[in-house]
PDB file of C-alpha atoms in Angstrom:
ATOM      1  CA  MET A   1       9.788  12.330 -23.937  1.00  0.00           C
ATOM      2  CA  GLN A   2       6.657  12.455 -21.799  1.00  0.00           C
ATOM      3  CA  ILE A   3       5.202  14.742 -19.164  1.00  0.00           C
ATOM      4  CA  GLU A   4       3.597  13.115 -16.125  1.00  0.00           C
ATOM      5  CA  VAL A   5       1.431  15.109 -13.730  1.00  0.00           C
ATOM      6  CA  LEU A   6      -0.266  14.705 -10.370  1.00  0.00           C
ATOM      7  CA  ASN A   7      -3.123  12.234 -10.107  1.00  0.00           C
ATOM      8  CA  GLN A   8      -6.132  14.568 -10.231  1.00  0.00           C
ATOM      9  CA  SER A   9      -8.132  12.323  -7.900  1.00  0.00           C
ATOM     10  CA  TRP A  10      -5.835  13.378  -5.032  1.00  0.00           C
ATOM     11  CA  SER A  11      -7.671  16.407  -3.708  1.00  0.00           C
ATOM     12  CA  GLU A  12      -5.429  16.987  -0.674  1.00  0.00           C
ATOM     13  CA  TYR A  13      -2.739  18.715  -2.735  1.00  0.00           C
ATOM     14  CA  ALA A  14      -3.012  21.528  -5.269  1.00  0.00           C
ATOM     15  CA  LEU A  15      -0.612  23.910  -6.993  1.00  0.00           C
ATOM     16  CA  ILE A  16      -2.663  27.081  -6.678  1.00  0.00           C
ATOM     17  CA  ASP A  17      -0.315  29.375  -8.624  1.00  0.00           C
ATOM     18  CA  SER A  18       3.348  30.020  -9.372  1.00  0.00           C
ATOM     19  CA  GLY A  19       5.576  32.784 -10.704  1.00  0.00           C
ATOM     20  CA  ASN A  20       8.405  35.173  -9.841  1.00  0.00           C
ATOM     21  CA  ARG A  21      10.386  32.078  -8.752  1.00  0.00           C
ATOM     22  CA  LEU A  22       7.763  31.202  -6.119  1.00  0.00           C
ATOM     23  CA  LYS A  23       4.942  28.670  -5.838  1.00  0.00           C
ATOM     24  CA  PHE A  24       1.662  28.863  -3.924  1.00  0.00           C
ATOM     25  CA  GLU A  25       0.399  25.440  -2.833  1.00  0.00           C
ATOM     26  CA  LYS A  26      -2.231  23.682  -0.744  1.00  0.00           C
ATOM     27  CA  PHE A  27      -1.101  20.761   1.410  1.00  0.00           C
ATOM     28  CA  GLY A  28      -4.250  19.396   3.001  1.00  0.00           C
ATOM     29  CA  PRO A  29      -5.926  22.386   4.696  1.00  0.00           C
ATOM     30  CA  ILE A  30      -2.763  24.517   4.777  1.00  0.00           C
ATOM     31  CA  ARG A  31      -1.702  26.947   2.031  1.00  0.00           C
ATOM     32  CA  VAL A  32       1.998  27.702   1.753  1.00  0.00           C
ATOM     33  CA  VAL A  33       4.311  29.885  -0.344  1.00  0.00           C
ATOM     34  CA  ARG A  34       7.911  28.864  -0.968  1.00  0.00           C
ATOM     35  CA  SER A  35      10.647  29.458  -3.518  1.00  0.00           C
ATOM     36  CA  GLU A  36      10.683  27.650  -6.857  1.00  0.00           C
ATOM     37  CA  PRO A  37      13.669  28.315  -9.159  1.00  0.00           C
ATOM     38  CA  LYS A  38      11.833  27.016 -12.249  1.00  0.00           C
ATOM     39  CA  ALA A  39       8.879  29.426 -12.004  1.00  0.00           C
ATOM     40  CA  TRP A  40      10.229  32.228 -14.209  1.00  0.00           C
ATOM     41  CA  TRP A  41       6.878  33.659 -15.357  1.00  0.00           C
ATOM     42  CA  LYS A  42       4.459  36.082 -13.747  1.00  0.00           C
ATOM     43  CA  PRO A  43       1.833  34.799 -11.290  1.00  0.00           C
ATOM     44  CA  THR A  44      -1.769  34.535 -12.496  1.00  0.00           C
ATOM     45  CA  LEU A  45      -3.349  35.468  -9.170  1.00  0.00           C
ATOM     46  CA  SER A  46      -3.080  38.831  -7.406  1.00  0.00           C
ATOM     47  CA  LYS A  47      -0.769  39.639  -4.505  1.00  0.00           C
ATOM     48  CA  GLU A  48      -3.841  39.826  -2.278  1.00  0.00           C
ATOM     49  CA  GLU A  49      -4.696  36.228  -3.122  1.00  0.00           C
ATOM     50  CA  TRP A  50      -1.133  35.066  -2.459  1.00  0.00           C
ATOM     51  CA  ASP A  51      -1.233  36.873   0.883  1.00  0.00           C
ATOM     52  CA  GLN A  52      -3.952  34.457   1.986  1.00  0.00           C
ATOM     53  CA  ALA A  53      -1.277  31.783   2.506  1.00  0.00           C
ATOM     54  CA  ASP A  54      -1.082  30.320   6.011  1.00  0.00           C
ATOM     55  CA  ALA A  55       2.719  30.081   5.956  1.00  0.00           C
ATOM     56  CA  THR A  56       5.607  31.439   3.868  1.00  0.00           C
ATOM     57  CA  PHE A  57       9.171  30.171   3.804  1.00  0.00           C
ATOM     58  CA  ASP A  58      11.740  32.967   4.104  1.00  0.00           C
ATOM     59  CA  ASP A  59      14.863  31.830   2.242  1.00  0.00           C
ATOM     60  CA  SER A  60      16.991  34.647   3.673  1.00  0.00           C
ATOM     61  CA  ALA A  61      16.198  33.651   7.257  1.00  0.00           C
ATOM     62  CA  ASN A  62      15.863  29.938   6.409  1.00  0.00           C
ATOM     63  CA  LYS A  63      12.664  29.636   8.413  1.00  0.00           C
ATOM     64  CA  TRP A  64       8.879  29.528   8.102  1.00  0.00           C
ATOM     65  CA  LYS A  65       6.678  32.504   8.887  1.00  0.00           C
ATOM     66  CA  ARG A  66       3.318  31.186  10.091  1.00  0.00           C
ATOM     67  CA  LYS A  67       0.095  33.068  10.560  1.00  0.00           C
ATOM     68  CA  LYS A  68      -1.695  32.743  13.885  1.00  0.00           C
ATOM     69  CA  GLY A  69      -3.394  29.379  14.118  1.00  0.00           C
ATOM     70  CA  CYS A  70      -1.284  27.690  11.454  1.00  0.00           C
ATOM     71  CA  PRO A  71      -0.044  24.351  12.850  1.00  0.00           C
ATOM     72  CA  PHE A  72       3.522  23.067  12.679  1.00  0.00           C
ATOM     73  CA  SER A  73       2.322  19.682  11.391  1.00  0.00           C
ATOM     74  CA  TRP A  74      -0.790  17.948  10.068  1.00  0.00           C
ATOM     75  CA  LYS A  75      -1.794  14.713   8.327  1.00  0.00           C
ATOM     76  CA  MET A  76      -2.323  13.965   4.626  1.00  0.00           C
ATOM     77  CA  VAL A  77      -3.546  10.734   3.027  1.00  0.00           C
ATOM     78  CA  TYR A  78      -2.709   9.190  -0.362  1.00  0.00           C
ATOM     79  CA  ARG A  79      -4.008   5.763  -1.456  1.00  0.00           C
ATOM     80  CA  GLY A  80      -4.725   4.862   2.156  1.00  0.00           C
ATOM     81  CA  ILE A  81      -1.250   5.922   3.320  1.00  0.00           C
ATOM     82  CA  THR A  82      -0.951   8.650   5.940  1.00  0.00           C
ATOM     83  CA  PHE A  83       1.889  11.169   5.798  1.00  0.00           C
ATOM     84  CA  GLU A  84       2.751  13.874   8.275  1.00  0.00           C
ATOM     85  CA  ALA A  85       3.467  17.235   6.644  1.00  0.00           C
ATOM     86  CA  LYS A  86       5.642  19.582   8.721  1.00  0.00           C
ATOM     87  CA  LEU A  87       6.841  23.169   8.625  1.00  0.00           C
ATOM     88  CA  THR A  88      10.436  22.702   9.773  1.00  0.00           C
ATOM     89  CA  ASP A  89      12.780  25.657  10.098  1.00  0.00           C
ATOM     90  CA  GLY A  90      15.917  25.095   8.057  1.00  0.00           C
ATOM     91  CA  SER A  91      14.059  23.481   5.142  1.00  0.00           C
ATOM     92  CA  LYS A  92      11.383  24.654   2.741  1.00  0.00           C
ATOM     93  CA  HIS A  93      10.298  21.037   2.174  1.00  0.00           C
ATOM     94  CA  LEU A  94       7.257  19.674   4.000  1.00  0.00           C
ATOM     95  CA  GLY A  95       8.181  15.985   3.941  1.00  0.00           C
ATOM     96  CA  ILE A  96       6.254  15.015   0.833  1.00  0.00           C
ATOM     97  CA  PHE A  97       6.798  15.665  -2.888  1.00  0.00           C
ATOM     98  CA  PRO A  98       3.349  15.485  -4.563  1.00  0.00           C
ATOM     99  CA  GLU A  99       4.795  15.677  -8.084  1.00  0.00           C
ATOM    100  CA  GLN A 100       6.195  12.187  -7.445  1.00  0.00           C
ATOM    101  CA  SER A 101       2.697  10.656  -7.275  1.00  0.00           C
ATOM    102  CA  PRO A 102       2.914   9.259 -10.859  1.00  0.00           C
ATOM    103  CA  HIS A 103       5.936   7.257  -9.681  1.00  0.00           C
ATOM    104  CA  TRP A 104       4.029   5.992  -6.642  1.00  0.00           C
ATOM    105  CA  ASP A 105       1.180   4.842  -8.884  1.00  0.00           C
ATOM    106  CA  PHE A 106       3.617   3.122 -11.233  1.00  0.00           C
ATOM    107  CA  ILE A 107       5.408   1.346  -8.369  1.00  0.00           C
ATOM    108  CA  HIS A 108       2.065   0.195  -6.970  1.00  0.00           C
ATOM    109  CA  GLU A 109       1.075  -1.228 -10.355  1.00  0.00           C
ATOM    110  CA  GLN A 110       4.377  -3.083 -10.820  1.00  0.00           C
ATOM    111  CA  ILE A 111       4.025  -4.731  -7.415  1.00  0.00           C
ATOM    112  CA  GLU A 112       0.299  -5.450  -7.621  1.00  0.00           C
ATOM    113  CA  THR A 113       0.749  -7.294 -10.932  1.00  0.00           C
ATOM    114  CA  GLY A 114       3.465  -9.461  -9.395  1.00  0.00           C
ATOM    115  CA  THR A 115       6.308  -8.032 -11.469  1.00  0.00           C
ATOM    116  CA  VAL A 116       8.205  -6.588  -8.479  1.00  0.00           C
ATOM    117  CA  LYS A 117       8.522  -8.377  -5.131  1.00  0.00           C
ATOM    118  CA  THR A 118      11.614  -6.742  -3.604  1.00  0.00           C
ATOM    119  CA  LEU A 119      12.441  -3.044  -3.855  1.00  0.00           C
ATOM    120  CA  LEU A 120      15.385  -0.913  -2.753  1.00  0.00           C
ATOM    121  CA  ASN A 121      14.599   2.782  -2.313  1.00  0.00           C
ATOM    122  CA  LEU A 122      17.788   4.885  -2.288  1.00  0.00           C
ATOM    123  CA  PHE A 123      17.731   8.494  -1.055  1.00  0.00           C
ATOM    124  CA  GLY A 124      14.250   7.566   0.200  1.00  0.00           C
ATOM    125  CA  TYR A 125      13.686  10.675   2.368  1.00  0.00           C
ATOM    126  CA  THR A 126      10.499  10.318   4.465  1.00  0.00           C
ATOM    127  CA  GLY A 127       9.335   7.134   2.793  1.00  0.00           C
ATOM    128  CA  ALA A 128       6.437   7.842   0.429  1.00  0.00           C
ATOM    129  CA  ALA A 129       7.589   5.397  -2.268  1.00  0.00           C
ATOM    130  CA  SER A 130       8.639   2.859   0.373  1.00  0.00           C
ATOM    131  CA  LEU A 131       5.230   2.914   2.039  1.00  0.00           C
ATOM    132  CA  VAL A 132       3.394   2.651  -1.281  1.00  0.00           C
ATOM    133  CA  ALA A 133       5.539  -0.366  -2.165  1.00  0.00           C
ATOM    134  CA  ALA A 134       5.089  -2.032   1.220  1.00  0.00           C
ATOM    135  CA  LYS A 135       1.333  -1.512   1.194  1.00  0.00           C
ATOM    136  CA  ALA A 136       1.157  -3.063  -2.282  1.00  0.00           C
ATOM    137  CA  GLY A 137       2.948  -6.166  -0.958  1.00  0.00           C
ATOM    138  CA  ALA A 138       6.686  -5.765  -1.661  1.00  0.00           C
ATOM    139  CA  LYS A 139       9.566  -6.356   0.709  1.00  0.00           C
ATOM    140  CA  VAL A 140      11.223  -2.944   0.948  1.00  0.00           C
ATOM    141  CA  THR A 141      14.647  -1.654   1.932  1.00  0.00           C
ATOM    142  CA  HIS A 142      14.626   2.111   2.502  1.00  0.00           C
ATOM    143  CA  LEU A 143      17.922   3.984   2.661  1.00  0.00           C
ATOM    144  CA  ASP A 144      18.724   7.588   3.471  1.00  0.00           C
ATOM    145  CA  ALA A 145      21.723   9.463   4.878  1.00  0.00           C
ATOM    146  CA  SER A 146      19.545  11.566   7.216  1.00  0.00           C
ATOM    147  CA  LYS A 147      18.584  10.182  10.624  1.00  0.00           C
ATOM    148  CA  PRO A 148      15.655  12.660  11.016  1.00  0.00           C
ATOM    149  CA  ALA A 149      14.298  11.653   7.582  1.00  0.00           C
ATOM    150  CA  ILE A 150      14.346   7.980   8.530  1.00  0.00           C
ATOM    151  CA  ALA A 151      12.636   8.723  11.845  1.00  0.00           C
ATOM    152  CA  TRP A 152       9.980  10.672   9.933  1.00  0.00           C
ATOM    153  CA  GLY A 153       9.514   7.743   7.553  1.00  0.00           C
ATOM    154  CA  ARG A 154       9.123   5.283  10.434  1.00  0.00           C
ATOM    155  CA  SER A 155       6.518   7.596  11.966  1.00  0.00           C
ATOM    156  CA  ASN A 156       4.636   7.664   8.642  1.00  0.00           C
ATOM    157  CA  GLN A 157       4.713   3.861   8.636  1.00  0.00           C
ATOM    158  CA  GLU A 158       3.053   3.794  12.062  1.00  0.00           C
ATOM    159  CA  LEU A 159       0.513   6.462  11.086  1.00  0.00           C
ATOM    160  CA  SER A 160      -0.383   4.372   8.038  1.00  0.00           C
ATOM    161  CA  GLN A 161      -0.855   1.242  10.207  1.00  0.00           C
ATOM    162  CA  LEU A 162       1.806  -0.566   8.184  1.00  0.00           C
ATOM    163  CA  SER A 163       4.086  -1.486  11.083  1.00  0.00           C
ATOM    164  CA  GLU A 164       3.745  -5.191  10.276  1.00  0.00           C
ATOM    165  CA  ARG A 165       4.820  -4.702   6.655  1.00  0.00           C
ATOM    166  CA  PRO A 166       8.461  -5.602   5.886  1.00  0.00           C
ATOM    167  CA  ILE A 167      10.456  -2.375   5.575  1.00  0.00           C
ATOM    168  CA  ARG A 168      14.147  -2.218   6.498  1.00  0.00           C
ATOM    169  CA  TRP A 169      15.106   1.350   7.433  1.00  0.00           C
ATOM    170  CA  ILE A 170      18.819   1.887   6.718  1.00  0.00           C
ATOM    171  CA  LEU A 171      20.990   4.887   7.604  1.00  0.00           C
ATOM    172  CA  ASP A 172      23.957   4.681   5.238  1.00  0.00           C
ATOM    173  CA  ASP A 173      25.821   6.008   2.230  1.00  0.00           C
ATOM    174  CA  ALA A 174      24.014   4.804  -0.906  1.00  0.00           C
ATOM    175  CA  LEU A 175      26.997   3.571  -2.932  1.00  0.00           C
ATOM    176  CA  LYS A 176      28.699   1.853   0.008  1.00  0.00           C
ATOM    177  CA  PHE A 177      25.461   0.093   0.946  1.00  0.00           C
ATOM    178  CA  VAL A 178      24.808  -1.120  -2.591  1.00  0.00           C
ATOM    179  CA  GLN A 179      28.351  -2.465  -2.855  1.00  0.00           C
ATOM    180  CA  ARG A 180      28.027  -4.287   0.504  1.00  0.00           C
ATOM    181  CA  GLU A 181      24.655  -5.784  -0.491  1.00  0.00           C
ATOM    182  CA  LYS A 182      26.295  -7.136  -3.642  1.00  0.00           C
ATOM    183  CA  ARG A 183      29.059  -8.775  -1.594  1.00  0.00           C
ATOM    184  CA  ARG A 184      26.413 -10.286   0.697  1.00  0.00           C
ATOM    185  CA  GLY A 185      24.798 -11.926  -2.322  1.00  0.00           C
ATOM    186  CA  ARG A 186      21.508 -10.051  -2.049  1.00  0.00           C
ATOM    187  CA  THR A 187      19.492  -9.040  -5.097  1.00  0.00           C
ATOM    188  CA  TYR A 188      16.502  -6.749  -5.679  1.00  0.00           C
ATOM    189  CA  ASP A 189      13.841  -6.848  -8.384  1.00  0.00           C
ATOM    190  CA  ALA A 190      13.595  -3.047  -8.474  1.00  0.00           C
ATOM    191  CA  ILE A 191      15.619  -0.029  -7.394  1.00  0.00           C
ATOM    192  CA  CYS A 192      14.435   3.566  -7.075  1.00  0.00           C
ATOM    193  CA  LEU A 193      16.902   6.460  -6.874  1.00  0.00           C
ATOM    194  CA  ASP A 194      16.147  10.112  -6.130  1.00  0.00           C
ATOM    195  CA  PRO A 195      19.644  11.548  -5.591  1.00  0.00           C
ATOM    196  CA  PRO A 196      20.297  15.139  -4.518  1.00  0.00           C
ATOM    197  CA  SER A 197      22.649  17.343  -6.518  1.00  0.00           C
ATOM    198  CA  PHE A 198      24.936  17.640  -3.498  1.00  0.00           C
ATOM    199  CA  GLY A 199      24.918  16.100  -0.061  1.00  0.00           C
ATOM    200  CA  ARG A 200      26.736  14.389   2.766  1.00  0.00           C
ATOM    201  CA  GLY A 201      26.478  10.806   3.939  1.00  0.00           C
ATOM    202  CA  PRO A 202      25.969   9.802   7.597  1.00  0.00           C
ATOM    203  CA  LYS A 203      29.765   9.780   8.065  1.00  0.00           C
ATOM    204  CA  ASN A 204      30.204  13.062   6.182  1.00  0.00           C
ATOM    205  CA  GLU A 205      30.867  11.288   2.865  1.00  0.00           C
ATOM    206  CA  LEU A 206      30.749  13.810   0.028  1.00  0.00           C
ATOM    207  CA  TRP A 207      28.095  13.254  -2.662  1.00  0.00           C
ATOM    208  CA  LYS A 208      28.084  15.115  -5.972  1.00  0.00           C
ATOM    209  CA  VAL A 209      25.646  13.632  -8.429  1.00  0.00           C
ATOM    210  CA  GLU A 210      27.763  14.414 -11.504  1.00  0.00           C
ATOM    211  CA  ASP A 211      30.754  12.601  -9.965  1.00  0.00           C
ATOM    212  CA  SER A 212      28.983   9.559  -8.540  1.00  0.00           C
ATOM    213  CA  ILE A 213      25.775   8.750 -10.420  1.00  0.00           C
ATOM    214  CA  VAL A 214      27.352   6.593 -13.153  1.00  0.00           C
ATOM    215  CA  GLU A 215      29.196   4.379 -10.663  1.00  0.00           C
ATOM    216  CA  LEU A 216      26.078   4.096  -8.477  1.00  0.00           C
ATOM    217  CA  LEU A 217      23.818   3.134 -11.396  1.00  0.00           C
ATOM    218  CA  LYS A 218      26.254   0.446 -12.532  1.00  0.00           C
ATOM    219  CA  ALA A 219      26.376  -0.927  -8.989  1.00  0.00           C
ATOM    220  CA  CYS A 220      22.572  -0.918  -8.844  1.00  0.00           C
ATOM    221  CA  HIS A 221      22.349  -2.806 -12.133  1.00  0.00           C
ATOM    222  CA  SER A 222      24.703  -5.436 -10.748  1.00  0.00           C
ATOM    223  CA  LEU A 223      22.650  -5.675  -7.551  1.00  0.00           C
ATOM    224  CA  MET A 224      19.507  -6.550  -9.531  1.00  0.00           C
ATOM    225  CA  GLY A 225      21.059  -9.809 -10.718  1.00  0.00           C
ATOM    226  CA  ASP A 226      20.253 -11.603 -13.955  1.00  0.00           C
ATOM    227  CA  GLN A 227      16.556 -10.637 -14.102  1.00  0.00           C
ATOM    228  CA  PRO A 228      16.117  -6.948 -13.226  1.00  0.00           C
ATOM    229  CA  LYS A 229      12.509  -5.762 -13.256  1.00  0.00           C
ATOM    230  CA  MET A 230      12.552  -1.995 -12.751  1.00  0.00           C
ATOM    231  CA  LEU A 231      14.930   0.942 -12.357  1.00  0.00           C
ATOM    232  CA  LEU A 232      13.505   4.370 -11.597  1.00  0.00           C
ATOM    233  CA  LEU A 233      15.775   7.433 -11.572  1.00  0.00           C
ATOM    234  CA  THR A 234      14.565  10.915 -10.612  1.00  0.00           C
ATOM    235  CA  MET A 235      16.749  14.037 -10.659  1.00  0.00           C
ATOM    236  CA  TYR A 236      16.126  17.691  -9.790  1.00  0.00           C
ATOM    237  CA  ASN A 237      19.352  19.144 -11.235  1.00  0.00           C
ATOM    238  CA  LEU A 238      18.744  22.321 -13.200  1.00  0.00           C
ATOM    239  CA  GLU A 239      21.749  21.553 -15.416  1.00  0.00           C
ATOM    240  CA  ALA A 240      20.513  18.088 -16.440  1.00  0.00           C
ATOM    241  CA  SER A 241      17.990  17.076 -19.100  1.00  0.00           C
ATOM    242  CA  SER A 242      15.685  14.113 -19.583  1.00  0.00           C
ATOM    243  CA  LEU A 243      17.701  13.189 -22.690  1.00  0.00           C
ATOM    244  CA  MET A 244      20.763  12.866 -20.450  1.00  0.00           C
ATOM    245  CA  LEU A 245      18.870  10.495 -18.172  1.00  0.00           C
ATOM    246  CA  GLU A 246      17.600   8.496 -21.130  1.00  0.00           C
ATOM    247  CA  ALA A 247      21.124   7.968 -22.470  1.00  0.00           C
ATOM    248  CA  LEU A 248      22.534   7.231 -19.018  1.00  0.00           C
ATOM    249  CA  VAL A 249      19.958   4.594 -18.075  1.00  0.00           C
ATOM    250  CA  LYS A 250      20.042   3.026 -21.548  1.00  0.00           C
ATOM    251  CA  ASP A 251      23.817   2.765 -21.283  1.00  0.00           C
ATOM    252  CA  VAL A 252      23.593   1.045 -17.889  1.00  0.00           C
ATOM    253  CA  MET A 253      20.588  -1.234 -18.475  1.00  0.00           C
ATOM    254  CA  GLY A 254      21.310  -2.190 -22.087  1.00  0.00           C
ATOM    255  CA  LYS A 255      19.074  -2.343 -25.148  1.00  0.00           C
ATOM    256  CA  LYS A 256      16.522  -4.793 -23.766  1.00  0.00           C
ATOM    257  CA  GLY A 257      13.473  -3.658 -21.819  1.00  0.00           C
ATOM    258  CA  HIS A 258      11.277  -0.581 -22.056  1.00  0.00           C
ATOM    259  CA  LEU A 259      12.544   2.900 -21.225  1.00  0.00           C
ATOM    260  CA  GLN A 260      10.349   5.918 -20.493  1.00  0.00           C
ATOM    261  CA  PHE A 261      11.827   9.340 -19.800  1.00  0.00           C
ATOM    262  CA  GLY A 262      10.616  12.889 -19.387  1.00  0.00           C
ATOM    263  CA  GLU A 263       9.551  15.342 -16.689  1.00  0.00           C
ATOM    264  CA  LEU A 264       7.341  15.344 -13.630  1.00  0.00           C
ATOM    265  CA  ALA A 265       5.220  18.488 -13.597  1.00  0.00           C
ATOM    266  CA  LEU A 266       2.239  20.034 -11.837  1.00  0.00           C
ATOM    267  CA  ASN A 267      -0.854  21.603 -13.335  1.00  0.00           C
ATOM    268  CA  HIS A 268      -2.017  24.931 -11.927  1.00  0.00           C
ATOM    269  CA  LYS A 269      -5.476  25.550 -10.569  1.00  0.00           C
ATOM    270  CA  SER A 270      -5.173  29.158 -11.731  1.00  0.00           C
ATOM    271  CA  GLY A 271      -3.822  28.719 -15.259  1.00  0.00           C
ATOM    272  CA  SER A 272      -3.236  26.407 -18.189  1.00  0.00           C
ATOM    273  CA  HIS A 273       0.568  26.087 -18.069  1.00  0.00           C
ATOM    274  CA  GLN A 274       2.533  23.453 -16.167  1.00  0.00           C
ATOM    275  CA  LEU A 275       5.311  23.795 -13.592  1.00  0.00           C
ATOM    276  CA  PRO A 276       8.211  21.398 -14.417  1.00  0.00           C
ATOM    277  CA  LEU A 277       9.861  20.064 -11.285  1.00  0.00           C
ATOM    278  CA  SER A 278      12.024  17.025 -11.938  1.00  0.00           C
ATOM    279  CA  LEU A 279      13.414  14.747 -14.624  1.00  0.00           C
ATOM    280  CA  PHE A 280      12.962  11.003 -14.699  1.00  0.00           C
ATOM    281  CA  ALA A 281      13.950   7.841 -16.533  1.00  0.00           C
ATOM    282  CA  ARG A 282      12.012   4.648 -15.863  1.00  0.00           C
ATOM    283  CA  TRP A 283      13.256   1.294 -17.146  1.00  0.00           C
ATOM    284  CA  THR A 284      11.198  -1.889 -16.964  1.00  0.00           C
ATOM    285  CA  ALA A 285      11.816  -5.395 -18.218  1.00  0.00           C
TER     286      ALA A 285
END
């Protein structure tokens, strides 16, 4: 098992502190506080320092509380790609998951070396991995069940001046789409999956990861044809473990290839411990 952390050369994001099931972060110039169920310990910094945040997400009201002058949205850049971060009432997420940056770097490397030429990004959200892949030279299919998320991703593509790069933006249910692509005779070198624990498809299809992930992974394996290059699975379920993901991906992909598994975490600016955020399994040929 391995721990992968944020690329330290990316200065636009920082985990300032965490504790009491909260985290204090810097996204570009804006400092925010939001809930974090995995931060069980006590904060390192004082309450006065936490109070310097520009915006705080109130879980009980399901909305952001912004200080005067704090914008609703602003730009961030990673590896030449521009993302728009937003404070959107109804969600504590800002449109970008910095802990995923080790995955973005890995995807970029696989494409730049010529290993991966076509990539399917399932549950792609606002498109960070898709844009990294497209910029590196891959033909990308991006799928999500949320129309606003896809619109946000398309906007990020324009902000990044990647409008001419081949990205298909698909609003669909992940399993149904994969099964249809198989019937169409399409194949992909690589597939990335970042499924939620629970969700609804665009036609109100019910998604529970524990009920559907095995069938979806098997369908993805079939969709990669006879020469799969990469499968990347990320999960945020509190009940799961990286050992579960290792066994699951090994069962689907077989004994050949190389399998890495572990956790994505963030280092603190204020302390020596790490904040674990998600589990991953990464298979390559």
